mmCIF file of C-alpha atoms in Angstrom:
data_model
loop_
_atom_site.group_PDB
_atom_site.id
_atom_site.type_symbol
_atom_site.label_atom_id
_atom_site.label_comp_id
_atom_site.label_asym_id
_atom_site.label_seq_id
_atom_site.Cartn_x
_atom_site.Cartn_y
_atom_site.Cartn_z
ATOM 1 C CA MET A 1 -0.028 0.051 0.005
ATOM 2 C CA LEU A 2 1.400 3.245 -1.175
ATOM 3 C CA ARG A 3 1.667 5.950 1.651
ATOM 4 C CA LEU A 4 2.264 9.619 0.755
ATOM 5 C CA TRP A 5 5.125 11.138 2.672
ATOM 6 C CA LYS A 6 3.968 13.994 4.951
ATOM 7 C CA PRO A 7 6.415 16.541 6.067
ATOM 8 C CA PRO A 8 6.697 17.092 9.749
ATOM 9 C CA MET A 9 4.981 20.200 11.261
ATOM 10 C CA SER A 10 7.284 23.100 11.974
ATOM 11 C CA ARG A 11 7.598 24.152 15.643
ATOM 12 C CA THR A 12 6.328 27.630 14.867
ATOM 13 C CA SER A 13 3.221 26.239 13.145
ATOM 14 C CA ARG A 14 2.662 23.833 16.046
ATOM 15 C CA LEU A 15 2.846 26.704 18.600
ATOM 16 C CA PHE A 16 0.264 28.687 16.577
ATOM 17 C CA LEU A 17 -2.030 25.619 16.541
ATOM 18 C CA LEU A 18 -1.591 25.209 20.275
ATOM 19 C CA MET A 19 -2.624 28.785 20.903
ATOM 20 C CA ASP A 20 -5.617 28.155 18.636
ATOM 21 C CA ALA A 21 -6.447 25.015 20.643
ATOM 22 C CA LEU A 22 -6.249 26.985 24.042
ATOM 23 C CA ARG A 23 -8.313 29.812 22.658
ATOM 24 C CA GLY A 24 -11.161 27.356 22.087
ATOM 25 C CA HIS A 25 -11.515 26.505 25.878
ATOM 26 C CA ARG A 26 -12.968 28.645 28.594
ATOM 27 C CA ARG A 27 -11.915 26.148 31.221
ATOM 28 C CA PRO A 28 -8.462 24.493 31.847
ATOM 29 C CA VAL A 29 -7.608 21.804 29.287
ATOM 30 C CA THR A 30 -5.265 19.018 29.958
ATOM 31 C CA ALA A 31 -1.984 18.321 28.145
ATOM 32 C CA ALA A 32 -3.393 14.914 27.187
ATOM 33 C CA ALA A 33 -6.301 16.567 25.362
ATOM 34 C CA LEU A 34 -3.978 19.128 23.577
ATOM 35 C CA ALA A 35 -1.461 16.318 22.620
ATOM 36 C CA GLU A 36 -4.356 14.330 21.094
ATOM 37 C CA ARG A 37 -5.703 17.395 19.099
ATOM 38 C CA LEU A 38 -2.228 18.259 17.818
ATOM 39 C CA GLY A 39 -1.082 14.667 17.256
ATOM 40 C CA VAL A 40 2.068 15.029 19.448
ATOM 41 C CA SER A 41 3.146 13.665 22.738
ATOM 42 C CA GLU A 42 2.303 15.141 26.189
ATOM 43 C CA ARG A 43 6.055 15.845 26.590
ATOM 44 C CA THR A 44 6.008 17.999 23.448
ATOM 45 C CA ILE A 45 3.062 19.887 24.826
ATOM 46 C CA TYR A 46 4.733 20.601 28.099
ATOM 47 C CA ARG A 47 7.715 21.999 26.292
ATOM 48 C CA ASP A 48 5.617 24.054 23.880
ATOM 49 C CA ILE A 49 3.555 25.517 26.774
ATOM 50 C CA GLN A 50 6.899 26.509 28.478
ATOM 51 C CA THR A 51 8.025 28.079 25.210
ATOM 52 C CA LEU A 52 4.765 30.116 24.962
ATOM 53 C CA ALA A 53 5.094 31.279 28.504
ATOM 54 C CA GLU A 54 8.704 32.409 27.830
ATOM 55 C CA LEU A 55 7.532 34.355 24.743
ATOM 56 C CA GLY A 56 5.040 36.239 26.870
ATOM 57 C CA ALA A 57 1.784 34.289 26.024
ATOM 58 C CA PRO A 58 -0.806 34.535 28.780
ATOM 59 C CA VAL A 59 -0.913 30.920 29.571
ATOM 60 C CA GLN A 60 -1.707 29.825 33.179
ATOM 61 C CA GLY A 61 -1.936 26.368 34.686
ATOM 62 C CA GLU A 62 0.162 23.408 35.610
ATOM 63 C CA ALA A 63 0.739 19.757 34.568
ATOM 64 C CA GLY A 64 -1.943 17.359 35.808
ATOM 65 C CA VAL A 65 -4.392 20.211 36.184
ATOM 66 C CA GLY A 66 -4.648 21.836 32.844
ATOM 67 C CA TYR A 67 -3.878 25.105 30.904
ATOM 68 C CA LEU A 68 -5.882 28.213 30.113
ATOM 69 C CA LEU A 69 -5.367 31.462 28.307
ATOM 70 C CA ARG A 70 -5.969 34.458 30.446
ATOM 71 C CA ALA A 71 -8.460 36.847 28.942
ATOM 72 C CA GLY A 72 -7.580 40.402 27.951
ATOM 73 C CA ALA A 73 -3.928 39.858 27.177
ATOM 74 C CA PHE A 74 -2.094 40.272 23.939
ATOM 75 C CA LEU A 75 -2.119 37.260 21.585
ATOM 76 C CA PRO A 76 0.018 36.469 18.664
ATOM 77 C CA PRO A 77 -1.527 37.001 15.102
ATOM 78 C CA LEU A 78 -4.478 34.810 14.283
ATOM 79 C CA MET A 79 -4.182 31.911 11.967
ATOM 80 C CA PHE A 80 -7.287 30.384 10.317
ATOM 81 C CA SER A 81 -7.849 27.341 8.228
ATOM 82 C CA VAL A 82 -9.972 27.333 5.134
ATOM 83 C CA ASP A 83 -12.971 25.919 6.995
ATOM 84 C CA GLU A 84 -12.585 28.417 9.754
ATOM 85 C CA LEU A 85 -12.482 31.373 7.371
ATOM 86 C CA GLU A 86 -15.612 30.005 5.375
ATOM 87 C CA ALA A 87 -17.358 29.638 8.784
ATOM 88 C CA LEU A 88 -16.507 33.285 9.734
ATOM 89 C CA VAL A 89 -17.792 34.719 6.392
ATOM 90 C CA LEU A 90 -20.975 32.575 6.480
ATOM 91 C CA GLY A 91 -21.801 33.723 9.937
ATOM 92 C CA ALA A 92 -21.143 37.378 9.021
ATOM 93 C CA ARG A 93 -23.436 37.097 6.064
ATOM 94 C CA TRP A 94 -26.185 35.570 8.178
ATOM 95 C CA VAL A 95 -25.856 38.295 10.676
ATOM 96 C CA ARG A 96 -26.202 41.041 7.982
ATOM 97 C CA GLN A 97 -29.666 39.416 7.091
ATOM 98 C CA GLN A 98 -30.991 39.769 10.591
ATOM 99 C CA GLY A 99 -32.665 43.342 10.487
ATOM 100 C CA ASP A 100 -30.254 44.879 12.860
ATOM 101 C CA SER A 101 -28.193 47.551 11.234
ATOM 102 C CA ALA A 102 -25.880 48.049 14.204
ATOM 103 C CA LEU A 103 -24.869 44.352 14.259
ATOM 104 C CA ALA A 104 -24.546 44.315 10.511
ATOM 105 C CA LEU A 105 -21.936 47.204 10.843
ATOM 106 C CA ALA A 106 -20.268 45.528 13.699
ATOM 107 C CA VAL A 107 -19.736 42.220 11.943
ATOM 108 C CA THR A 108 -18.393 43.892 8.845
ATOM 109 C CA SER A 109 -15.848 45.850 10.910
ATOM 110 C CA ALA A 110 -14.855 42.659 12.775
ATOM 111 C CA LEU A 111 -14.193 40.900 9.668
ATOM 112 C CA ASP A 112 -12.010 43.775 8.401
ATOM 113 C CA LYS A 113 -10.003 43.564 11.641
ATOM 114 C CA ILE A 114 -9.605 39.878 11.331
ATOM 115 C CA ALA A 115 -8.499 40.011 7.685
ATOM 116 C CA THR A 116 -5.807 42.597 8.298
ATOM 117 C CA ALA A 117 -4.601 41.260 11.670
ATOM 118 C CA SER A 118 -3.719 37.964 10.209
ATOM 119 C CA PRO A 119 -0.112 37.223 8.886
ATOM 120 C CA ARG A 120 -1.531 37.399 5.407
ATOM 121 C CA ASP A 121 -4.213 39.722 4.163
ATOM 122 C CA LEU A 122 -7.368 37.596 3.921
ATOM 123 C CA ARG A 123 -9.647 40.255 2.292
ATOM 124 C CA ASP A 124 -9.534 38.510 -1.150
ATOM 125 C CA SER A 125 -10.138 35.113 0.251
ATOM 126 C CA MET A 126 -13.191 36.282 2.206
ATOM 127 C CA ALA A 127 -14.652 38.224 -0.726
ATOM 128 C CA GLU A 128 -14.360 34.959 -2.804
ATOM 129 C CA THR A 129 -16.063 32.604 -0.302
ATOM 130 C CA SER A 130 -18.996 31.112 -2.229
ATOM 131 C CA LEU A 131 -21.197 30.396 0.779
ATOM 132 C CA TRP A 132 -24.294 32.482 0.783
ATOM 133 C CA VAL A 133 -27.340 33.119 3.019
ATOM 134 C CA PRO A 134 -30.797 33.816 1.368
ATOM 135 C CA PRO A 135 -32.521 36.991 2.210
ATOM 136 C CA THR A 136 -35.128 36.985 4.996
ATOM 137 C CA SER A 137 -38.321 39.148 5.344
ATOM 138 C CA VAL A 138 -37.552 40.579 8.809
ATOM 139 C CA ALA A 139 -40.073 43.298 9.819
ATOM 140 C CA SER A 140 -38.667 46.832 9.986
ATOM 141 C CA ALA A 141 -39.576 47.054 13.755
ATOM 142 C CA THR A 142 -36.815 44.549 14.385
ATOM 143 C CA ASP A 143 -34.159 47.006 13.463
ATOM 144 C CA THR A 144 -35.869 49.667 15.796
ATOM 145 C CA PHE A 145 -36.009 47.604 19.010
ATOM 146 C CA ALA A 146 -33.367 44.934 18.559
ATOM 147 C CA ALA A 147 -30.594 47.362 19.418
ATOM 148 C CA ILE A 148 -32.348 48.471 22.520
ATOM 149 C CA VAL A 149 -32.941 45.091 23.612
ATOM 150 C CA ARG A 150 -29.417 43.895 23.054
ATOM 151 C CA LYS A 151 -28.074 46.853 25.092
ATOM 152 C CA ALA A 152 -30.474 46.148 27.923
ATOM 153 C CA ILE A 153 -29.218 42.477 27.952
ATOM 154 C CA ARG A 154 -25.567 43.556 27.873
ATOM 155 C CA VAL A 155 -25.945 45.924 31.011
ATOM 156 C CA GLU A 156 -28.512 43.695 32.760
ATOM 157 C CA GLY A 157 -30.986 46.541 32.661
ATOM 158 C CA THR A 158 -34.879 46.527 32.988
ATOM 159 C CA LEU A 159 -37.076 47.496 30.065
ATOM 160 C CA ARG A 160 -40.473 48.929 29.758
ATOM 161 C CA LEU A 161 -42.290 47.299 26.882
ATOM 162 C CA SER A 162 -45.500 48.290 25.080
ATOM 163 C CA TYR A 163 -46.482 44.813 23.698
ATOM 164 C CA ARG A 164 -49.241 43.196 21.651
ATOM 165 C CA ASP A 165 -49.873 39.451 21.985
ATOM 166 C CA GLU A 166 -50.923 37.040 19.072
ATOM 167 C CA ARG A 167 -54.598 38.303 19.414
ATOM 168 C CA GLY A 168 -53.374 41.905 19.301
ATOM 169 C CA ALA A 169 -54.246 42.648 22.911
ATOM 170 C CA PRO A 170 -52.010 45.392 24.228
ATOM 171 C CA SER A 171 -50.149 45.295 27.613
ATOM 172 C CA GLU A 172 -47.441 47.380 29.338
ATOM 173 C CA ARG A 173 -44.658 45.209 30.738
ATOM 174 C CA GLU A 174 -41.488 45.719 32.876
ATOM 175 C CA VAL A 175 -39.156 42.939 32.075
ATOM 176 C CA TRP A 176 -35.621 41.726 32.923
ATOM 177 C CA PRO A 177 -34.153 40.833 29.479
ATOM 178 C CA PHE A 178 -31.328 38.246 29.422
ATOM 179 C CA ALA A 179 -31.407 36.563 25.923
ATOM 180 C CA LEU A 180 -32.357 37.175 22.362
ATOM 181 C CA ALA A 181 -33.154 34.296 20.053
ATOM 182 C CA PHE A 182 -32.775 34.546 16.345
ATOM 183 C CA PHE A 183 -35.242 32.315 14.480
ATOM 184 C CA GLU A 184 -35.951 32.302 10.829
ATOM 185 C CA GLY A 185 -38.021 35.366 10.115
ATOM 186 C CA ARG A 186 -38.620 36.347 13.771
ATOM 187 C CA ARG A 187 -36.666 37.430 16.785
ATOM 188 C CA VAL A 188 -37.755 36.411 20.344
ATOM 189 C CA LEU A 189 -36.736 38.221 23.659
ATOM 190 C CA VAL A 190 -36.417 35.987 26.621
ATOM 191 C CA ALA A 191 -37.076 37.814 30.029
ATOM 192 C CA TRP A 192 -38.422 37.657 33.436
ATOM 193 C CA CYS A 193 -41.821 39.511 33.330
ATOM 194 C CA ALA A 194 -42.555 41.412 36.492
ATOM 195 C CA LEU A 195 -46.256 41.412 35.554
ATOM 196 C CA ARG A 196 -46.618 37.730 35.158
ATOM 197 C CA SER A 197 -43.927 36.902 37.879
ATOM 198 C CA ALA A 198 -42.685 34.331 35.319
ATOM 199 C CA PHE A 199 -40.279 33.851 32.443
ATOM 200 C CA ARG A 200 -41.822 35.030 29.185
ATOM 201 C CA HIS A 201 -40.939 35.208 25.506
ATOM 202 C CA PHE A 202 -41.689 38.322 23.504
ATOM 203 C CA ARG A 203 -41.540 38.519 19.704
ATOM 204 C CA ILE A 204 -39.627 41.654 18.710
ATOM 205 C CA ASP A 205 -42.042 42.420 15.812
ATOM 206 C CA ARG A 206 -44.891 42.621 18.409
ATOM 207 C CA ILE A 207 -43.130 45.263 20.456
ATOM 208 C CA ALA A 208 -44.918 48.585 19.903
ATOM 209 C CA GLY A 209 -42.452 50.503 22.113
ATOM 210 C CA ALA A 210 -39.460 49.851 24.305
ATOM 211 C CA CYS A 211 -37.389 52.117 26.641
ATOM 212 C CA ALA A 212 -34.700 51.511 29.200
ATOM 213 C CA THR A 213 -35.550 52.285 32.857
ATOM 214 C CA GLY A 214 -31.994 53.152 33.738
ATOM 215 C CA ALA A 215 -32.149 50.499 36.530
ATOM 216 C CA ARG A 216 -30.352 47.305 36.746
ATOM 217 C CA TYR A 217 -32.410 44.236 37.564
ATOM 218 C CA PRO A 218 -31.629 42.525 40.983
ATOM 219 C CA ALA A 219 -30.169 39.331 39.416
ATOM 220 C CA HIS A 220 -27.193 38.235 37.325
ATOM 221 C CA LYS A 221 -27.914 37.376 33.701
ATOM 222 C CA ARG A 222 -26.152 34.146 33.960
ATOM 223 C CA ASP A 223 -28.312 33.080 36.965
ATOM 224 C CA LEU A 224 -31.489 33.907 34.956
ATOM 225 C CA ILE A 225 -30.264 31.833 32.044
ATOM 226 C CA VAL A 226 -29.679 28.890 34.328
ATOM 227 C CA LEU A 227 -33.109 29.182 35.899
ATOM 228 C CA TRP A 228 -34.814 29.711 32.564
ATOM 229 C CA ARG A 229 -33.112 26.622 31.123
ATOM 230 C CA ARG A 230 -34.215 24.564 34.146
ATOM 231 C CA ASP A 231 -37.745 25.925 33.720
ATOM 232 C CA MET A 232 -37.909 25.027 30.057
ATOM 233 C CA GLY A 233 -36.153 21.734 30.518
ATOM 234 C CA ILE A 234 -33.160 22.643 28.444
ATOM 235 C CA GLY A 235 -29.987 20.923 29.209
ATOM 236 C CA ASP A 236 -26.659 22.804 29.956
ATOM 237 C CA ASP A 237 -24.754 23.549 26.767
ATOM 238 C CA SER A 238 -21.565 24.705 28.477
#
Protein backbone atom coordinates (compact mmCIF):
# COMPACT_ATOMS: atom_id res chain seq x y z
CA MET A 1 0.00 0.00 0.00
CA LEU A 2 1.44 3.34 -1.11
CA ARG A 3 1.68 5.95 1.62
CA LEU A 4 2.31 9.58 0.82
CA TRP A 5 5.10 11.19 2.80
CA LYS A 6 3.87 14.01 4.98
CA PRO A 7 6.46 16.56 6.06
CA PRO A 8 6.69 17.12 9.83
CA MET A 9 4.97 20.19 11.23
CA SER A 10 7.31 23.05 12.01
CA ARG A 11 7.58 24.11 15.63
CA THR A 12 6.31 27.60 14.81
CA SER A 13 3.20 26.18 13.15
CA ARG A 14 2.66 23.85 16.11
CA LEU A 15 2.89 26.77 18.56
CA PHE A 16 0.26 28.68 16.59
CA LEU A 17 -2.00 25.61 16.55
CA LEU A 18 -1.50 25.18 20.29
CA MET A 19 -2.56 28.80 20.86
CA ASP A 20 -5.65 28.23 18.71
CA ALA A 21 -6.48 25.08 20.69
CA LEU A 22 -6.18 26.98 23.97
CA ARG A 23 -8.34 29.83 22.64
CA GLY A 24 -11.18 27.38 22.13
CA HIS A 25 -11.53 26.51 25.83
CA ARG A 26 -13.06 28.59 28.60
CA ARG A 27 -11.88 26.12 31.25
CA PRO A 28 -8.47 24.49 31.79
CA VAL A 29 -7.65 21.82 29.22
CA THR A 30 -5.25 18.98 29.97
CA ALA A 31 -1.99 18.33 28.17
CA ALA A 32 -3.36 14.93 27.15
CA ALA A 33 -6.31 16.55 25.36
CA LEU A 34 -4.03 19.08 23.66
CA ALA A 35 -1.62 16.32 22.63
CA GLU A 36 -4.43 14.30 21.06
CA ARG A 37 -5.70 17.31 19.13
CA LEU A 38 -2.27 18.26 17.76
CA GLY A 39 -1.08 14.67 17.23
CA VAL A 40 2.01 15.00 19.42
CA SER A 41 3.18 13.66 22.76
CA GLU A 42 2.29 15.16 26.12
CA ARG A 43 5.99 15.87 26.68
CA THR A 44 5.95 18.00 23.53
CA ILE A 45 2.93 19.91 24.83
CA TYR A 46 4.71 20.61 28.13
CA ARG A 47 7.75 21.94 26.26
CA ASP A 48 5.60 24.08 23.97
CA ILE A 49 3.60 25.51 26.88
CA GLN A 50 6.90 26.53 28.50
CA THR A 51 8.03 28.14 25.24
CA LEU A 52 4.77 30.11 24.92
CA ALA A 53 5.12 31.32 28.50
CA GLU A 54 8.71 32.45 27.83
CA LEU A 55 7.49 34.34 24.75
CA GLY A 56 4.98 36.22 26.89
CA ALA A 57 1.81 34.35 25.97
CA PRO A 58 -0.81 34.60 28.76
CA VAL A 59 -0.89 30.87 29.57
CA GLN A 60 -1.68 29.81 33.12
CA GLY A 61 -2.01 26.37 34.70
CA GLU A 62 0.13 23.40 35.58
CA ALA A 63 0.78 19.80 34.65
CA GLY A 64 -1.93 17.44 35.82
CA VAL A 65 -4.47 20.25 36.19
CA GLY A 66 -4.70 21.87 32.78
CA TYR A 67 -3.90 25.06 30.93
CA LEU A 68 -5.89 28.17 30.08
CA LEU A 69 -5.31 31.44 28.25
CA ARG A 70 -5.94 34.48 30.41
CA ALA A 71 -8.50 36.87 28.95
CA GLY A 72 -7.64 40.41 27.90
CA ALA A 73 -3.95 39.85 27.18
CA PHE A 74 -2.09 40.27 23.89
CA LEU A 75 -2.12 37.23 21.63
CA PRO A 76 0.01 36.44 18.57
CA PRO A 77 -1.50 36.98 15.09
CA LEU A 78 -4.52 34.84 14.29
CA MET A 79 -4.20 31.88 11.94
CA PHE A 80 -7.28 30.47 10.18
CA SER A 81 -7.88 27.28 8.25
CA VAL A 82 -10.00 27.36 5.08
CA ASP A 83 -12.99 25.90 6.97
CA GLU A 84 -12.63 28.45 9.79
CA LEU A 85 -12.48 31.30 7.31
CA GLU A 86 -15.58 30.09 5.45
CA ALA A 87 -17.43 29.71 8.77
CA LEU A 88 -16.58 33.32 9.71
CA VAL A 89 -17.76 34.69 6.39
CA LEU A 90 -20.95 32.60 6.37
CA GLY A 91 -21.75 33.71 9.92
CA ALA A 92 -21.15 37.34 9.01
CA ARG A 93 -23.44 37.11 5.99
CA TRP A 94 -26.16 35.55 8.15
CA VAL A 95 -25.88 38.35 10.72
CA ARG A 96 -26.26 40.97 7.98
CA GLN A 97 -29.66 39.45 7.10
CA GLN A 98 -31.09 39.76 10.62
CA GLY A 99 -32.62 43.24 10.42
CA ASP A 100 -30.25 44.85 12.92
CA SER A 101 -28.15 47.54 11.22
CA ALA A 102 -25.87 48.00 14.24
CA LEU A 103 -24.94 44.31 14.23
CA ALA A 104 -24.47 44.37 10.46
CA LEU A 105 -21.96 47.23 10.75
CA ALA A 106 -20.24 45.54 13.70
CA VAL A 107 -19.75 42.22 11.93
CA THR A 108 -18.35 43.95 8.83
CA SER A 109 -15.88 45.87 11.00
CA ALA A 110 -14.91 42.70 12.88
CA LEU A 111 -14.17 40.82 9.64
CA ASP A 112 -12.04 43.72 8.39
CA LYS A 113 -10.00 43.60 11.61
CA ILE A 114 -9.60 39.82 11.38
CA ALA A 115 -8.52 40.00 7.75
CA THR A 116 -5.83 42.62 8.32
CA ALA A 117 -4.62 41.27 11.70
CA SER A 118 -3.71 37.91 10.18
CA PRO A 119 -0.18 37.22 8.95
CA ARG A 120 -1.48 37.42 5.38
CA ASP A 121 -4.19 39.70 4.06
CA LEU A 122 -7.38 37.64 3.91
CA ARG A 123 -9.73 40.18 2.33
CA ASP A 124 -9.61 38.64 -1.14
CA SER A 125 -10.15 35.14 0.26
CA MET A 126 -13.15 36.34 2.26
CA ALA A 127 -14.69 38.15 -0.71
CA GLU A 128 -14.36 35.01 -2.84
CA THR A 129 -16.03 32.66 -0.32
CA SER A 130 -18.94 31.10 -2.22
CA LEU A 131 -21.22 30.39 0.74
CA TRP A 132 -24.35 32.52 0.81
CA VAL A 133 -27.36 33.13 3.00
CA PRO A 134 -30.77 33.78 1.36
CA PRO A 135 -32.47 37.07 2.21
CA THR A 136 -35.12 37.05 4.93
CA SER A 137 -38.24 39.14 5.38
CA VAL A 138 -37.62 40.61 8.83
CA ALA A 139 -40.05 43.33 9.89
CA SER A 140 -38.65 46.86 10.01
CA ALA A 141 -39.56 47.06 13.70
CA THR A 142 -36.84 44.51 14.38
CA ASP A 143 -34.20 47.06 13.49
CA THR A 144 -35.85 49.66 15.74
CA PHE A 145 -36.01 47.61 18.92
CA ALA A 146 -33.34 44.92 18.56
CA ALA A 147 -30.51 47.31 19.42
CA ILE A 148 -32.39 48.56 22.52
CA VAL A 149 -32.99 44.99 23.64
CA ARG A 150 -29.39 43.93 23.04
CA LYS A 151 -28.04 46.86 25.06
CA ALA A 152 -30.40 46.10 27.95
CA ILE A 153 -29.24 42.47 27.96
CA ARG A 154 -25.62 43.56 27.92
CA VAL A 155 -25.94 45.91 30.92
CA GLU A 156 -28.51 43.74 32.75
CA GLY A 157 -30.99 46.62 32.76
CA THR A 158 -34.78 46.55 33.01
CA LEU A 159 -37.01 47.52 30.08
CA ARG A 160 -40.51 48.90 29.78
CA LEU A 161 -42.35 47.34 26.87
CA SER A 162 -45.55 48.21 25.07
CA TYR A 163 -46.51 44.81 23.72
CA ARG A 164 -49.27 43.15 21.69
CA ASP A 165 -49.90 39.44 21.98
CA GLU A 166 -50.88 37.09 19.13
CA ARG A 167 -54.50 38.30 19.40
CA GLY A 168 -53.46 41.95 19.25
CA ALA A 169 -54.29 42.65 22.90
CA PRO A 170 -52.02 45.44 24.24
CA SER A 171 -50.19 45.38 27.57
CA GLU A 172 -47.49 47.32 29.39
CA ARG A 173 -44.67 45.23 30.82
CA GLU A 174 -41.53 45.71 32.86
CA VAL A 175 -39.08 42.96 32.07
CA TRP A 176 -35.61 41.71 32.93
CA PRO A 177 -34.12 40.84 29.51
CA PHE A 178 -31.35 38.23 29.42
CA ALA A 179 -31.41 36.55 25.99
CA LEU A 180 -32.38 37.21 22.38
CA ALA A 181 -33.12 34.26 20.10
CA PHE A 182 -32.79 34.55 16.30
CA PHE A 183 -35.26 32.34 14.46
CA GLU A 184 -35.98 32.31 10.73
CA GLY A 185 -38.04 35.42 10.08
CA ARG A 186 -38.55 36.44 13.73
CA ARG A 187 -36.63 37.45 16.83
CA VAL A 188 -37.66 36.49 20.36
CA LEU A 189 -36.71 38.26 23.57
CA VAL A 190 -36.38 36.00 26.61
CA ALA A 191 -37.04 37.82 29.89
CA TRP A 192 -38.44 37.68 33.38
CA CYS A 193 -41.79 39.48 33.31
CA ALA A 194 -42.62 41.44 36.48
CA LEU A 195 -46.32 41.53 35.51
CA ARG A 196 -46.61 37.72 35.28
CA SER A 197 -43.87 36.88 37.80
CA ALA A 198 -42.58 34.31 35.34
CA PHE A 199 -40.30 33.84 32.37
CA ARG A 200 -41.87 35.03 29.14
CA HIS A 201 -40.96 35.19 25.45
CA PHE A 202 -41.67 38.36 23.49
CA ARG A 203 -41.55 38.56 19.71
CA ILE A 204 -39.63 41.67 18.69
CA ASP A 205 -42.04 42.38 15.83
CA ARG A 206 -44.91 42.62 18.35
CA ILE A 207 -43.18 45.27 20.46
CA ALA A 208 -44.83 48.65 19.90
CA GLY A 209 -42.48 50.54 22.20
CA ALA A 210 -39.41 49.86 24.32
CA CYS A 211 -37.34 52.05 26.63
CA ALA A 212 -34.69 51.44 29.23
CA THR A 213 -35.59 52.34 32.81
CA GLY A 214 -32.01 53.13 33.73
CA ALA A 215 -32.13 50.55 36.55
CA ARG A 216 -30.34 47.22 36.77
CA TYR A 217 -32.45 44.22 37.60
CA PRO A 218 -31.72 42.51 40.95
CA ALA A 219 -30.17 39.36 39.51
CA HIS A 220 -27.28 38.24 37.32
CA LYS A 221 -27.96 37.40 33.68
CA ARG A 222 -26.12 34.09 33.95
CA ASP A 223 -28.30 33.05 36.91
CA LEU A 224 -31.48 33.92 35.02
CA ILE A 225 -30.29 31.83 32.08
CA VAL A 226 -29.68 28.84 34.36
CA LEU A 227 -33.14 29.17 35.94
CA TRP A 228 -34.83 29.66 32.55
CA ARG A 229 -33.11 26.61 31.06
CA ARG A 230 -34.21 24.58 34.07
CA ASP A 231 -37.76 25.91 33.74
CA MET A 232 -37.83 25.05 30.04
CA GLY A 233 -36.20 21.64 30.54
CA ILE A 234 -33.19 22.60 28.42
CA GLY A 235 -29.90 20.90 29.22
CA ASP A 236 -26.68 22.75 29.94
CA ASP A 237 -24.72 23.55 26.73
CA SER A 238 -21.54 24.71 28.41
